[in-house]
Amino acid sequence: MILEVENGGFYQYFCNQTGPHAESAAEALKAIYASKSSELTRLAINVAFPNGLPSDPQKLEVEAWNLPEDVRDELDKISRKFFEQSPSLHADLLSFVKMHPNEIGLLDVSECD
C-alpha cells in the first residue's frame, strides 16, 4: 500500500487491485503507530467514497476510475501530505519491526537505520 500510494497517489491506489484493502491498510498503519498516515488513508477513503469503500473489487475499480475531477484534486492534496509523512512512516515501520521480533521473526535490520 505504502509503495503504491508513493508511486501514484491515492487515486491510483484505489484504481488498482489493492484498493479494496484500504481500510485494512489504515488499520495496519495505526497498529504500527503511524497515526498520521493512517488518518490520511482514512481521509482519502472518505473523500473518494463518502458512502463507504465498496466491498466488491470490480465496483470499487469502476467507481474509482469515474471519480470527479474535484475529488481527484482533493486526493492529490491528501497524497502529497502522505508523501511528506513518508520518511517518518518508514521509520515507524522499522521501529515496529524492531520492537516486535518475536511476532515478526528474525530479520537483519542493521542496514535499515
PDB file of N, CA and C in Angstrom:
ATOM      1  N   MET A   1       0.823  -1.184   0.000  1.00  0.00           N
ATOM      2  CA  MET A   1       0.000   0.000   0.000  1.00  0.00           C
ATOM      3  C   MET A   1       0.868   1.249   0.000  1.00  0.00           C
ATOM      4  N   ILE A   2       1.853   1.270   0.892  1.00  0.00           N
ATOM      5  CA  ILE A   2       2.697   2.456   1.019  1.00  0.00           C
ATOM      6  C   ILE A   2       3.369   2.771  -0.310  1.00  0.00           C
ATOM      7  N   LEU A   3       3.968   1.752  -0.913  1.00  0.00           N
ATOM      8  CA  LEU A   3       4.670   1.985  -2.177  1.00  0.00           C
ATOM      9  C   LEU A   3       3.723   2.384  -3.299  1.00  0.00           C
ATOM     10  N   GLU A   4       2.539   1.817  -3.316  1.00  0.00           N
ATOM     11  CA  GLU A   4       1.580   2.186  -4.355  1.00  0.00           C
ATOM     12  C   GLU A   4       1.148   3.635  -4.227  1.00  0.00           C
ATOM     13  N   VAL A   5       0.874   4.068  -3.011  1.00  0.00           N
ATOM     14  CA  VAL A   5       0.474   5.463  -2.816  1.00  0.00           C
ATOM     15  C   VAL A   5       1.651   6.377  -3.138  1.00  0.00           C
ATOM     16  N   GLU A   6       2.835   6.000  -2.702  1.00  0.00           N
ATOM     17  CA  GLU A   6       4.014   6.819  -3.006  1.00  0.00           C
ATOM     18  C   GLU A   6       4.284   6.864  -4.502  1.00  0.00           C
ATOM     19  N   ASN A   7       3.925   5.810  -5.209  1.00  0.00           N
ATOM     20  CA  ASN A   7       4.167   5.721  -6.644  1.00  0.00           C
ATOM     21  C   ASN A   7       3.184   6.533  -7.476  1.00  0.00           C
ATOM     22  N   GLY A   8       1.905   6.534  -7.086  1.00  0.00           N
ATOM     23  CA  GLY A   8       0.931   7.198  -7.933  1.00  0.00           C
ATOM     24  C   GLY A   8      -0.197   7.888  -7.204  1.00  0.00           C
ATOM     25  N   GLY A   9      -0.094   7.986  -5.893  1.00  0.00           N
ATOM     26  CA  GLY A   9      -1.119   8.663  -5.118  1.00  0.00           C
ATOM     27  C   GLY A   9      -2.307   7.774  -4.813  1.00  0.00           C
ATOM     28  N   PHE A  10      -3.216   8.313  -4.016  1.00  0.00           N
ATOM     29  CA  PHE A  10      -4.384   7.549  -3.596  1.00  0.00           C
ATOM     30  C   PHE A  10      -5.309   7.223  -4.767  1.00  0.00           C
ATOM     31  N   TYR A  11      -5.404   8.117  -5.735  1.00  0.00           N
ATOM     32  CA  TYR A  11      -6.270   7.826  -6.883  1.00  0.00           C
ATOM     33  C   TYR A  11      -5.827   6.533  -7.562  1.00  0.00           C
ATOM     34  N   GLN A  12      -4.551   6.430  -7.857  1.00  0.00           N
ATOM     35  CA  GLN A  12      -4.034   5.217  -8.494  1.00  0.00           C
ATOM     36  C   GLN A  12      -4.213   4.014  -7.579  1.00  0.00           C
ATOM     37  N   TYR A  13      -3.978   4.209  -6.297  1.00  0.00           N
ATOM     38  CA  TYR A  13      -4.132   3.113  -5.340  1.00  0.00           C
ATOM     39  C   TYR A  13      -5.558   2.549  -5.383  1.00  0.00           C
ATOM     40  N   PHE A  14      -6.550   3.419  -5.392  1.00  0.00           N
ATOM     41  CA  PHE A  14      -7.931   2.960  -5.423  1.00  0.00           C
ATOM     42  C   PHE A  14      -8.283   2.288  -6.753  1.00  0.00           C
ATOM     43  N   CYS A  15      -7.618   2.671  -7.828  1.00  0.00           N
ATOM     44  CA  CYS A  15      -7.881   2.072  -9.142  1.00  0.00           C
ATOM     45  C   CYS A  15      -7.217   0.707  -9.302  1.00  0.00           C
ATOM     46  N   ASN A  16      -6.274   0.383  -8.443  1.00  0.00           N
ATOM     47  CA  ASN A  16      -5.539  -0.880  -8.548  1.00  0.00           C
ATOM     48  C   ASN A  16      -6.221  -1.988  -7.757  1.00  0.00           C
ATOM     49  N   GLN A  17      -5.719  -3.193  -7.929  1.00  0.00           N
ATOM     50  CA  GLN A  17      -6.293  -4.369  -7.281  1.00  0.00           C
ATOM     51  C   GLN A  17      -6.211  -4.314  -5.767  1.00  0.00           C
ATOM     52  N   THR A  18      -5.298  -3.546  -5.221  1.00  0.00           N
ATOM     53  CA  THR A  18      -5.149  -3.480  -3.769  1.00  0.00           C
ATOM     54  C   THR A  18      -6.062  -2.453  -3.121  1.00  0.00           C
ATOM     55  N   GLY A  19      -6.746  -1.657  -3.913  1.00  0.00           N
ATOM     56  CA  GLY A  19      -7.657  -0.650  -3.388  1.00  0.00           C
ATOM     57  C   GLY A  19      -8.666  -1.175  -2.379  1.00  0.00           C
ATOM     58  N   PRO A  20      -9.233  -2.373  -2.605  1.00  0.00           N
ATOM     59  CA  PRO A  20     -10.206  -2.889  -1.642  1.00  0.00           C
ATOM     60  C   PRO A  20      -9.639  -3.115  -0.234  1.00  0.00           C
ATOM     61  N   HIS A  21      -8.334  -3.089  -0.116  1.00  0.00           N
ATOM     62  CA  HIS A  21      -7.697  -3.322   1.180  1.00  0.00           C
ATOM     63  C   HIS A  21      -7.363  -2.025   1.910  1.00  0.00           C
ATOM     64  N   ALA A  22      -7.893  -0.916   1.440  1.00  0.00           N
ATOM     65  CA  ALA A  22      -7.550   0.386   2.017  1.00  0.00           C
ATOM     66  C   ALA A  22      -7.923   0.486   3.493  1.00  0.00           C
ATOM     67  N   GLU A  23      -9.079  -0.032   3.872  1.00  0.00           N
ATOM     68  CA  GLU A  23      -9.483   0.000   5.286  1.00  0.00           C
ATOM     69  C   GLU A  23      -8.492  -0.795   6.138  1.00  0.00           C
ATOM     70  N   SER A  24      -8.118  -1.964   5.662  1.00  0.00           N
ATOM     71  CA  SER A  24      -7.143  -2.796   6.391  1.00  0.00           C
ATOM     72  C   SER A  24      -5.790  -2.105   6.457  1.00  0.00           C
ATOM     73  N   ALA A  25      -5.432  -1.428   5.379  1.00  0.00           N
ATOM     74  CA  ALA A  25      -4.159  -0.701   5.365  1.00  0.00           C
ATOM     75  C   ALA A  25      -4.162   0.413   6.414  1.00  0.00           C
ATOM     76  N   ALA A  26      -5.280   1.120   6.528  1.00  0.00           N
ATOM     77  CA  ALA A  26      -5.387   2.184   7.535  1.00  0.00           C
ATOM     78  C   ALA A  26      -5.244   1.604   8.937  1.00  0.00           C
ATOM     79  N   GLU A  27      -5.863   0.457   9.172  1.00  0.00           N
ATOM     80  CA  GLU A  27      -5.741  -0.215  10.476  1.00  0.00           C
ATOM     81  C   GLU A  27      -4.300  -0.656  10.733  1.00  0.00           C
ATOM     82  N   ALA A  28      -3.647  -1.187   9.708  1.00  0.00           N
ATOM     83  CA  ALA A  28      -2.262  -1.631   9.854  1.00  0.00           C
ATOM     84  C   ALA A  28      -1.343  -0.445  10.161  1.00  0.00           C
ATOM     85  N   LEU A  29      -1.570   0.670   9.497  1.00  0.00           N
ATOM     86  CA  LEU A  29      -0.768   1.863   9.776  1.00  0.00           C
ATOM     87  C   LEU A  29      -0.961   2.319  11.214  1.00  0.00           C
ATOM     88  N   LYS A  30      -2.187   2.260  11.674  1.00  0.00           N
ATOM     89  CA  LYS A  30      -2.469   2.627  13.067  1.00  0.00           C
ATOM     90  C   LYS A  30      -1.763   1.663  14.019  1.00  0.00           C
ATOM     91  N   ALA A  31      -1.743   0.383  13.670  1.00  0.00           N
ATOM     92  CA  ALA A  31      -1.124  -0.636  14.524  1.00  0.00           C
ATOM     93  C   ALA A  31       0.382  -0.443  14.673  1.00  0.00           C
ATOM     94  N   ILE A  32       1.019   0.139  13.648  1.00  0.00           N
ATOM     95  CA  ILE A  32       2.473   0.365  13.755  1.00  0.00           C
ATOM     96  C   ILE A  32       2.775   1.783  14.240  1.00  0.00           C
ATOM     97  N   TYR A  33       1.759   2.434  14.786  1.00  0.00           N
ATOM     98  CA  TYR A  33       1.890   3.772  15.371  1.00  0.00           C
ATOM     99  C   TYR A  33       2.147   4.862  14.332  1.00  0.00           C
ATOM    100  N   ALA A  34       1.747   4.619  13.095  1.00  0.00           N
ATOM    101  CA  ALA A  34       1.849   5.627  12.041  1.00  0.00           C
ATOM    102  C   ALA A  34       0.480   6.309  11.933  1.00  0.00           C
ATOM    103  N   SER A  35       0.111   6.988  13.009  1.00  0.00           N
ATOM    104  CA  SER A  35      -1.244   7.528  13.107  1.00  0.00           C
ATOM    105  C   SER A  35      -1.551   8.571  12.037  1.00  0.00           C
ATOM    106  N   LYS A  36      -0.612   9.428  11.716  1.00  0.00           N
ATOM    107  CA  LYS A  36      -0.859  10.465  10.701  1.00  0.00           C
ATOM    108  C   LYS A  36      -1.123   9.822   9.339  1.00  0.00           C
ATOM    109  N   SER A  37      -0.328   8.825   8.982  1.00  0.00           N
ATOM    110  CA  SER A  37      -0.533   8.132   7.705  1.00  0.00           C
ATOM    111  C   SER A  37      -1.852   7.380   7.706  1.00  0.00           C
ATOM    112  N   SER A  38      -2.214   6.806   8.840  1.00  0.00           N
ATOM    113  CA  SER A  38      -3.495   6.122   8.967  1.00  0.00           C
ATOM    114  C   SER A  38      -4.643   7.116   8.785  1.00  0.00           C
ATOM    115  N   GLU A  39      -4.539   8.276   9.415  1.00  0.00           N
ATOM    116  CA  GLU A  39      -5.577   9.307   9.290  1.00  0.00           C
ATOM    117  C   GLU A  39      -5.706   9.782   7.847  1.00  0.00           C
ATOM    118  N   LEU A  40      -4.581   9.964   7.167  1.00  0.00           N
ATOM    119  CA  LEU A  40      -4.623  10.405   5.771  1.00  0.00           C
ATOM    120  C   LEU A  40      -5.251   9.343   4.875  1.00  0.00           C
ATOM    121  N   THR A  41      -4.975   8.078   5.168  1.00  0.00           N
ATOM    122  CA  THR A  41      -5.581   6.998   4.393  1.00  0.00           C
ATOM    123  C   THR A  41      -7.093   6.997   4.590  1.00  0.00           C
ATOM    124  N   ARG A  42      -7.537   7.150   5.830  1.00  0.00           N
ATOM    125  CA  ARG A  42      -8.981   7.202   6.106  1.00  0.00           C
ATOM    126  C   ARG A  42      -9.625   8.435   5.450  1.00  0.00           C
ATOM    127  N   LEU A  43      -8.915   9.552   5.484  1.00  0.00           N
ATOM    128  CA  LEU A  43      -9.423  10.755   4.840  1.00  0.00           C
ATOM    129  C   LEU A  43      -9.593  10.519   3.338  1.00  0.00           C
ATOM    130  N   ALA A  44      -8.607   9.895   2.712  1.00  0.00           N
ATOM    131  CA  ALA A  44      -8.683   9.606   1.278  1.00  0.00           C
ATOM    132  C   ALA A  44      -9.875   8.698   0.975  1.00  0.00           C
ATOM    133  N   ILE A  45     -10.083   7.694   1.807  1.00  0.00           N
ATOM    134  CA  ILE A  45     -11.233   6.803   1.619  1.00  0.00           C
ATOM    135  C   ILE A  45     -12.531   7.603   1.699  1.00  0.00           C
ATOM    136  N   ASN A  46     -12.637   8.449   2.713  1.00  0.00           N
ATOM    137  CA  ASN A  46     -13.868   9.228   2.911  1.00  0.00           C
ATOM    138  C   ASN A  46     -14.113  10.246   1.802  1.00  0.00           C
ATOM    139  N   VAL A  47     -13.038  10.826   1.283  1.00  0.00           N
ATOM    140  CA  VAL A  47     -13.180  11.789   0.186  1.00  0.00           C
ATOM    141  C   VAL A  47     -13.611  11.073  -1.094  1.00  0.00           C
ATOM    142  N   ALA A  48     -12.983   9.952  -1.388  1.00  0.00           N
ATOM    143  CA  ALA A  48     -13.287   9.226  -2.626  1.00  0.00           C
ATOM    144  C   ALA A  48     -14.610   8.478  -2.549  1.00  0.00           C
ATOM    145  N   PHE A  49     -14.910   7.950  -1.373  1.00  0.00           N
ATOM    146  CA  PHE A  49     -16.092   7.094  -1.214  1.00  0.00           C
ATOM    147  C   PHE A  49     -16.872   7.506   0.034  1.00  0.00           C
ATOM    148  N   PRO A  50     -17.563   8.646  -0.027  1.00  0.00           N
ATOM    149  CA  PRO A  50     -18.271   9.147   1.157  1.00  0.00           C
ATOM    150  C   PRO A  50     -19.348   8.197   1.677  1.00  0.00           C
ATOM    151  N   ASN A  51     -19.821   7.297   0.828  1.00  0.00           N
ATOM    152  CA  ASN A  51     -20.830   6.317   1.258  1.00  0.00           C
ATOM    153  C   ASN A  51     -20.191   4.998   1.678  1.00  0.00           C
ATOM    154  N   GLY A  52     -18.879   4.989   1.796  1.00  0.00           N
ATOM    155  CA  GLY A  52     -18.163   3.791   2.197  1.00  0.00           C
ATOM    156  C   GLY A  52     -17.422   3.149   1.041  1.00  0.00           C
ATOM    157  N   LEU A  53     -16.320   2.522   1.362  1.00  0.00           N
ATOM    158  CA  LEU A  53     -15.491   1.830   0.380  1.00  0.00           C
ATOM    159  C   LEU A  53     -16.256   0.619  -0.153  1.00  0.00           C
ATOM    160  N   PRO A  54     -16.486   0.537  -1.465  1.00  0.00           N
ATOM    161  CA  PRO A  54     -17.188  -0.630  -1.998  1.00  0.00           C
ATOM    162  C   PRO A  54     -16.430  -1.924  -1.683  1.00  0.00           C
ATOM    163  N   SER A  55     -17.156  -2.932  -1.263  1.00  0.00           N
ATOM    164  CA  SER A  55     -16.516  -4.200  -0.918  1.00  0.00           C
ATOM    165  C   SER A  55     -16.220  -5.044  -2.144  1.00  0.00           C
ATOM    166  N   ASP A  56     -16.957  -4.815  -3.208  1.00  0.00           N
ATOM    167  CA  ASP A  56     -16.721  -5.558  -4.458  1.00  0.00           C
ATOM    168  C   ASP A  56     -15.573  -4.898  -5.227  1.00  0.00           C
ATOM    169  N   PRO A  57     -14.488  -5.629  -5.486  1.00  0.00           N
ATOM    170  CA  PRO A  57     -13.317  -5.035  -6.157  1.00  0.00           C
ATOM    171  C   PRO A  57     -13.631  -4.413  -7.521  1.00  0.00           C
ATOM    172  N   GLN A  58     -14.495  -5.060  -8.304  1.00  0.00           N
ATOM    173  CA  GLN A  58     -14.825  -4.508  -9.623  1.00  0.00           C
ATOM    174  C   GLN A  58     -15.606  -3.199  -9.487  1.00  0.00           C
ATOM    175  N   LYS A  59     -16.526  -3.166  -8.542  1.00  0.00           N
ATOM    176  CA  LYS A  59     -17.312  -1.944  -8.308  1.00  0.00           C
ATOM    177  C   LYS A  59     -16.402  -0.813  -7.839  1.00  0.00           C
ATOM    178  N   LEU A  60     -15.477  -1.133  -6.950  1.00  0.00           N
ATOM    179  CA  LEU A  60     -14.543  -0.120  -6.463  1.00  0.00           C
ATOM    180  C   LEU A  60     -13.716   0.430  -7.612  1.00  0.00           C
ATOM    181  N   GLU A  61     -13.213  -0.469  -8.460  1.00  0.00           N
ATOM    182  CA  GLU A  61     -12.386  -0.022  -9.586  1.00  0.00           C
ATOM    183  C   GLU A  61     -13.172   0.897 -10.519  1.00  0.00           C
ATOM    184  N   VAL A  62     -14.399   0.522 -10.839  1.00  0.00           N
ATOM    185  CA  VAL A  62     -15.233   1.346 -11.723  1.00  0.00           C
ATOM    186  C   VAL A  62     -15.503   2.701 -11.076  1.00  0.00           C
ATOM    187  N   GLU A  63     -15.873   2.686  -9.798  1.00  0.00           N
ATOM    188  CA  GLU A  63     -16.148   3.957  -9.105  1.00  0.00           C
ATOM    189  C   GLU A  63     -14.896   4.819  -9.032  1.00  0.00           C
ATOM    190  N   ALA A  64     -13.757   4.192  -8.766  1.00  0.00           N
ATOM    191  CA  ALA A  64     -12.501   4.949  -8.668  1.00  0.00           C
ATOM    192  C   ALA A  64     -12.146   5.596 -10.005  1.00  0.00           C
ATOM    193  N   TRP A  65     -12.253   4.838 -11.075  1.00  0.00           N
ATOM    194  CA  TRP A  65     -11.938   5.393 -12.392  1.00  0.00           C
ATOM    195  C   TRP A  65     -12.861   6.549 -12.758  1.00  0.00           C
ATOM    196  N   ASN A  66     -14.040   6.557 -12.201  1.00  0.00           N
ATOM    197  CA  ASN A  66     -15.031   7.583 -12.553  1.00  0.00           C
ATOM    198  C   ASN A  66     -15.161   8.698 -11.514  1.00  0.00           C
ATOM    199  N   LEU A  67     -14.186   8.813 -10.645  1.00  0.00           N
ATOM    200  CA  LEU A  67     -14.245   9.893  -9.658  1.00  0.00           C
ATOM    201  C   LEU A  67     -14.196  11.242 -10.357  1.00  0.00           C
ATOM    202  N   PRO A  68     -14.987  12.198  -9.901  1.00  0.00           N
ATOM    203  CA  PRO A  68     -14.969  13.543 -10.500  1.00  0.00           C
ATOM    204  C   PRO A  68     -13.606  14.218 -10.320  1.00  0.00           C
ATOM    205  N   GLU A  69     -13.340  15.157 -11.182  1.00  0.00           N
ATOM    206  CA  GLU A  69     -12.044  15.852 -11.175  1.00  0.00           C
ATOM    207  C   GLU A  69     -11.769  16.529  -9.836  1.00  0.00           C
ATOM    208  N   ASP A  70     -12.777  17.140  -9.215  1.00  0.00           N
ATOM    209  CA  ASP A  70     -12.553  17.818  -7.940  1.00  0.00           C
ATOM    210  C   ASP A  70     -12.166  16.814  -6.843  1.00  0.00           C
ATOM    211  N   VAL A  71     -12.715  15.608  -6.909  1.00  0.00           N
ATOM    212  CA  VAL A  71     -12.350  14.570  -5.941  1.00  0.00           C
ATOM    213  C   VAL A  71     -10.918  14.113  -6.198  1.00  0.00           C
ATOM    214  N   ARG A  72     -10.562  13.955  -7.461  1.00  0.00           N
ATOM    215  CA  ARG A  72      -9.173  13.582  -7.802  1.00  0.00           C
ATOM    216  C   ARG A  72      -8.190  14.648  -7.310  1.00  0.00           C
ATOM    217  N   ASP A  73      -8.577  15.909  -7.471  1.00  0.00           N
ATOM    218  CA  ASP A  73      -7.721  17.004  -6.995  1.00  0.00           C
ATOM    219  C   ASP A  73      -7.532  16.920  -5.479  1.00  0.00           C
ATOM    220  N   GLU A  74      -8.611  16.643  -4.766  1.00  0.00           N
ATOM    221  CA  GLU A  74      -8.524  16.518  -3.308  1.00  0.00           C
ATOM    222  C   GLU A  74      -7.659  15.321  -2.925  1.00  0.00           C
ATOM    223  N   LEU A  75      -7.789  14.217  -3.656  1.00  0.00           N
ATOM    224  CA  LEU A  75      -6.936  13.041  -3.400  1.00  0.00           C
ATOM    225  C   LEU A  75      -5.469  13.362  -3.651  1.00  0.00           C
ATOM    226  N   ASP A  76      -5.199  14.190  -4.655  1.00  0.00           N
ATOM    227  CA  ASP A  76      -3.816  14.605  -4.915  1.00  0.00           C
ATOM    228  C   ASP A  76      -3.247  15.374  -3.726  1.00  0.00           C
ATOM    229  N   LYS A  77      -4.050  16.255  -3.147  1.00  0.00           N
ATOM    230  CA  LYS A  77      -3.601  17.014  -1.970  1.00  0.00           C
ATOM    231  C   LYS A  77      -3.315  16.077  -0.798  1.00  0.00           C
ATOM    232  N   ILE A  78      -4.204  15.117  -0.587  1.00  0.00           N
ATOM    233  CA  ILE A  78      -4.002  14.156   0.506  1.00  0.00           C
ATOM    234  C   ILE A  78      -2.776  13.302   0.221  1.00  0.00           C
ATOM    235  N   SER A  79      -2.576  12.925  -1.034  1.00  0.00           N
ATOM    236  CA  SER A  79      -1.401  12.129  -1.415  1.00  0.00           C
ATOM    237  C   SER A  79      -0.119  12.885  -1.121  1.00  0.00           C
ATOM    238  N   ARG A  80      -0.100  14.172  -1.424  1.00  0.00           N
ATOM    239  CA  ARG A  80       1.108  14.976  -1.145  1.00  0.00           C
ATOM    240  C   ARG A  80       1.406  15.009   0.351  1.00  0.00           C
ATOM    241  N   LYS A  81       0.373  15.119   1.165  1.00  0.00           N
ATOM    242  CA  LYS A  81       0.579  15.083   2.619  1.00  0.00           C
ATOM    243  C   LYS A  81       1.105  13.717   3.046  1.00  0.00           C
ATOM    244  N   PHE A  82       0.598  12.664   2.403  1.00  0.00           N
ATOM    245  CA  PHE A  82       1.079  11.307   2.689  1.00  0.00           C
ATOM    246  C   PHE A  82       2.557  11.198   2.325  1.00  0.00           C
ATOM    247  N   PHE A  83       2.945  11.766   1.166  1.00  0.00           N
ATOM    248  CA  PHE A  83       4.349  11.737   0.744  1.00  0.00           C
ATOM    249  C   PHE A  83       5.234  12.424   1.774  1.00  0.00           C
ATOM    250  N   GLU A  84       4.742  13.531   2.327  1.00  0.00           N
ATOM    251  CA  GLU A  84       5.509  14.260   3.341  1.00  0.00           C
ATOM    252  C   GLU A  84       5.744  13.405   4.580  1.00  0.00           C
ATOM    253  N   GLN A  85       4.826  12.499   4.860  1.00  0.00           N
ATOM    254  CA  GLN A  85       4.945  11.603   6.017  1.00  0.00           C
ATOM    255  C   GLN A  85       5.869  10.419   5.744  1.00  0.00           C
ATOM    256  N   SER A  86       6.241  10.224   4.500  1.00  0.00           N
ATOM    257  CA  SER A  86       6.958   9.024   4.091  1.00  0.00           C
ATOM    258  C   SER A  86       8.204   8.728   4.925  1.00  0.00           C
ATOM    259  N   PRO A  87       9.094   9.703   5.158  1.00  0.00           N
ATOM    260  CA  PRO A  87      10.277   9.367   5.967  1.00  0.00           C
ATOM    261  C   PRO A  87       9.916   8.874   7.372  1.00  0.00           C
ATOM    262  N   SER A  88       8.959   9.529   8.013  1.00  0.00           N
ATOM    263  CA  SER A  88       8.597   9.077   9.356  1.00  0.00           C
ATOM    264  C   SER A  88       7.820   7.765   9.290  1.00  0.00           C
ATOM    265  N   LEU A  89       7.077   7.548   8.221  1.00  0.00           N
ATOM    266  CA  LEU A  89       6.344   6.297   8.060  1.00  0.00           C
ATOM    267  C   LEU A  89       7.304   5.118   7.964  1.00  0.00           C
ATOM    268  N   HIS A  90       8.337   5.273   7.184  1.00  0.00           N
ATOM    269  CA  HIS A  90       9.331   4.201   7.060  1.00  0.00           C
ATOM    270  C   HIS A  90      10.045   3.984   8.397  1.00  0.00           C
ATOM    271  N   ALA A  91      10.319   5.057   9.111  1.00  0.00           N
ATOM    272  CA  ALA A  91      10.939   4.938  10.435  1.00  0.00           C
ATOM    273  C   ALA A  91       9.984   4.255  11.409  1.00  0.00           C
ATOM    274  N   ASP A  92       8.693   4.591  11.341  1.00  0.00           N
ATOM    275  CA  ASP A  92       7.694   3.942  12.200  1.00  0.00           C
ATOM    276  C   ASP A  92       7.649   2.441  11.933  1.00  0.00           C
ATOM    277  N   LEU A  93       7.674   2.079  10.672  1.00  0.00           N
ATOM    278  CA  LEU A  93       7.622   0.668  10.299  1.00  0.00           C
ATOM    279  C   LEU A  93       8.857  -0.068  10.810  1.00  0.00           C
ATOM    280  N   LEU A  94      10.020   0.523  10.623  1.00  0.00           N
ATOM    281  CA  LEU A  94      11.254  -0.097  11.094  1.00  0.00           C
ATOM    282  C   LEU A  94      11.260  -0.217  12.618  1.00  0.00           C
ATOM    283  N   SER A  95      10.805   0.803  13.314  1.00  0.00           N
ATOM    284  CA  SER A  95      10.730   0.751  14.775  1.00  0.00           C
ATOM    285  C   SER A  95       9.791  -0.352  15.229  1.00  0.00           C
ATOM    286  N   PHE A  96       8.655  -0.478  14.550  1.00  0.00           N
ATOM    287  CA  PHE A  96       7.699  -1.521  14.904  1.00  0.00           C
ATOM    288  C   PHE A  96       8.327  -2.904  14.721  1.00  0.00           C
ATOM    289  N   VAL A  97       9.022  -3.096  13.626  1.00  0.00           N
ATOM    290  CA  VAL A  97       9.690  -4.382  13.370  1.00  0.00           C
ATOM    291  C   VAL A  97      10.703  -4.677  14.468  1.00  0.00           C
ATOM    292  N   LYS A  98      11.484  -3.688  14.848  1.00  0.00           N
ATOM    293  CA  LYS A  98      12.493  -3.879  15.892  1.00  0.00           C
ATOM    294  C   LYS A  98      11.866  -4.168  17.255  1.00  0.00           C
ATOM    295  N   MET A  99      10.695  -3.574  17.524  1.00  0.00           N
ATOM    296  CA  MET A  99      10.037  -3.758  18.818  1.00  0.00           C
ATOM    297  C   MET A  99       9.276  -5.078  18.917  1.00  0.00           C
ATOM    298  N   HIS A 100       9.049  -5.752  17.800  1.00  0.00           N
ATOM    299  CA  HIS A 100       8.248  -6.977  17.798  1.00  0.00           C
ATOM    300  C   HIS A 100       8.986  -8.136  17.125  1.00  0.00           C
ATOM    301  N   PRO A 101      10.193  -8.433  17.565  1.00  0.00           N
ATOM    302  CA  PRO A 101      10.947  -9.500  16.893  1.00  0.00           C
ATOM    303  C   PRO A 101      10.301 -10.874  17.039  1.00  0.00           C
ATOM    304  N   ASN A 102       9.619 -11.134  18.139  1.00  0.00           N
ATOM    305  CA  ASN A 102       9.002 -12.453  18.320  1.00  0.00           C
ATOM    306  C   ASN A 102       7.816 -12.666  17.383  1.00  0.00           C
ATOM    307  N   GLU A 103       7.078 -11.608  17.100  1.00  0.00           N
ATOM    308  CA  GLU A 103       5.935 -11.730  16.211  1.00  0.00           C
ATOM    309  C   GLU A 103       6.344 -11.768  14.743  1.00  0.00           C
ATOM    310  N   ILE A 104       7.401 -11.054  14.418  1.00  0.00           N
ATOM    311  CA  ILE A 104       7.803 -10.898  13.026  1.00  0.00           C
ATOM    312  C   ILE A 104       8.857 -11.922  12.620  1.00  0.00           C
ATOM    313  N   GLY A 105       9.699 -12.318  13.545  1.00  0.00           N
ATOM    314  CA  GLY A 105      10.762 -13.267  13.237  1.00  0.00           C
ATOM    315  C   GLY A 105      12.100 -12.564  13.161  1.00  0.00           C
ATOM    316  N   LEU A 106      13.093 -13.336  12.894  1.00  0.00           N
ATOM    317  CA  LEU A 106      14.445 -12.796  12.831  1.00  0.00           C
ATOM    318  C   LEU A 106      14.665 -12.085  11.499  1.00  0.00           C
ATOM    319  N   LEU A 107      15.007 -10.815  11.596  1.00  0.00           N
ATOM    320  CA  LEU A 107      15.305 -10.013  10.409  1.00  0.00           C
ATOM    321  C   LEU A 107      16.583  -9.252  10.664  1.00  0.00           C
ATOM    322  N   ASP A 108      17.382  -9.094   9.652  1.00  0.00           N
ATOM    323  CA  ASP A 108      18.574  -8.257   9.766  1.00  0.00           C
ATOM    324  C   ASP A 108      18.184  -6.859   9.336  1.00  0.00           C
ATOM    325  N   VAL A 109      17.940  -6.002  10.313  1.00  0.00           N
ATOM    326  CA  VAL A 109      17.549  -4.625  10.036  1.00  0.00           C
ATOM    327  C   VAL A 109      18.711  -3.656  10.275  1.00  0.00           C
ATOM    328  N   SER A 110      19.901  -4.192  10.445  1.00  0.00           N
ATOM    329  CA  SER A 110      21.053  -3.348  10.758  1.00  0.00           C
ATOM    330  C   SER A 110      21.358  -2.343   9.668  1.00  0.00           C
ATOM    331  N   GLU A 111      21.086  -2.688   8.422  1.00  0.00           N
ATOM    332  CA  GLU A 111      21.378  -1.775   7.324  1.00  0.00           C
ATOM    333  C   GLU A 111      20.221  -0.829   7.024  1.00  0.00           C
ATOM    334  N   CYS A 112      19.143  -0.917   7.780  1.00  0.00           N
ATOM    335  CA  CYS A 112      17.951  -0.102   7.521  1.00  0.00           C
ATOM    336  C   CYS A 112      17.949   1.201   8.291  1.00  0.00           C
ATOM    337  N   ASP A 113      18.864   1.392   9.206  1.00  0.00           N
ATOM    338  CA  ASP A 113      18.876   2.616  10.018  1.00  0.00           C
ATOM    339  C   ASP A 113      19.329   3.815   9.236  1.00  0.00           C
TER     340      ASP A 113
END
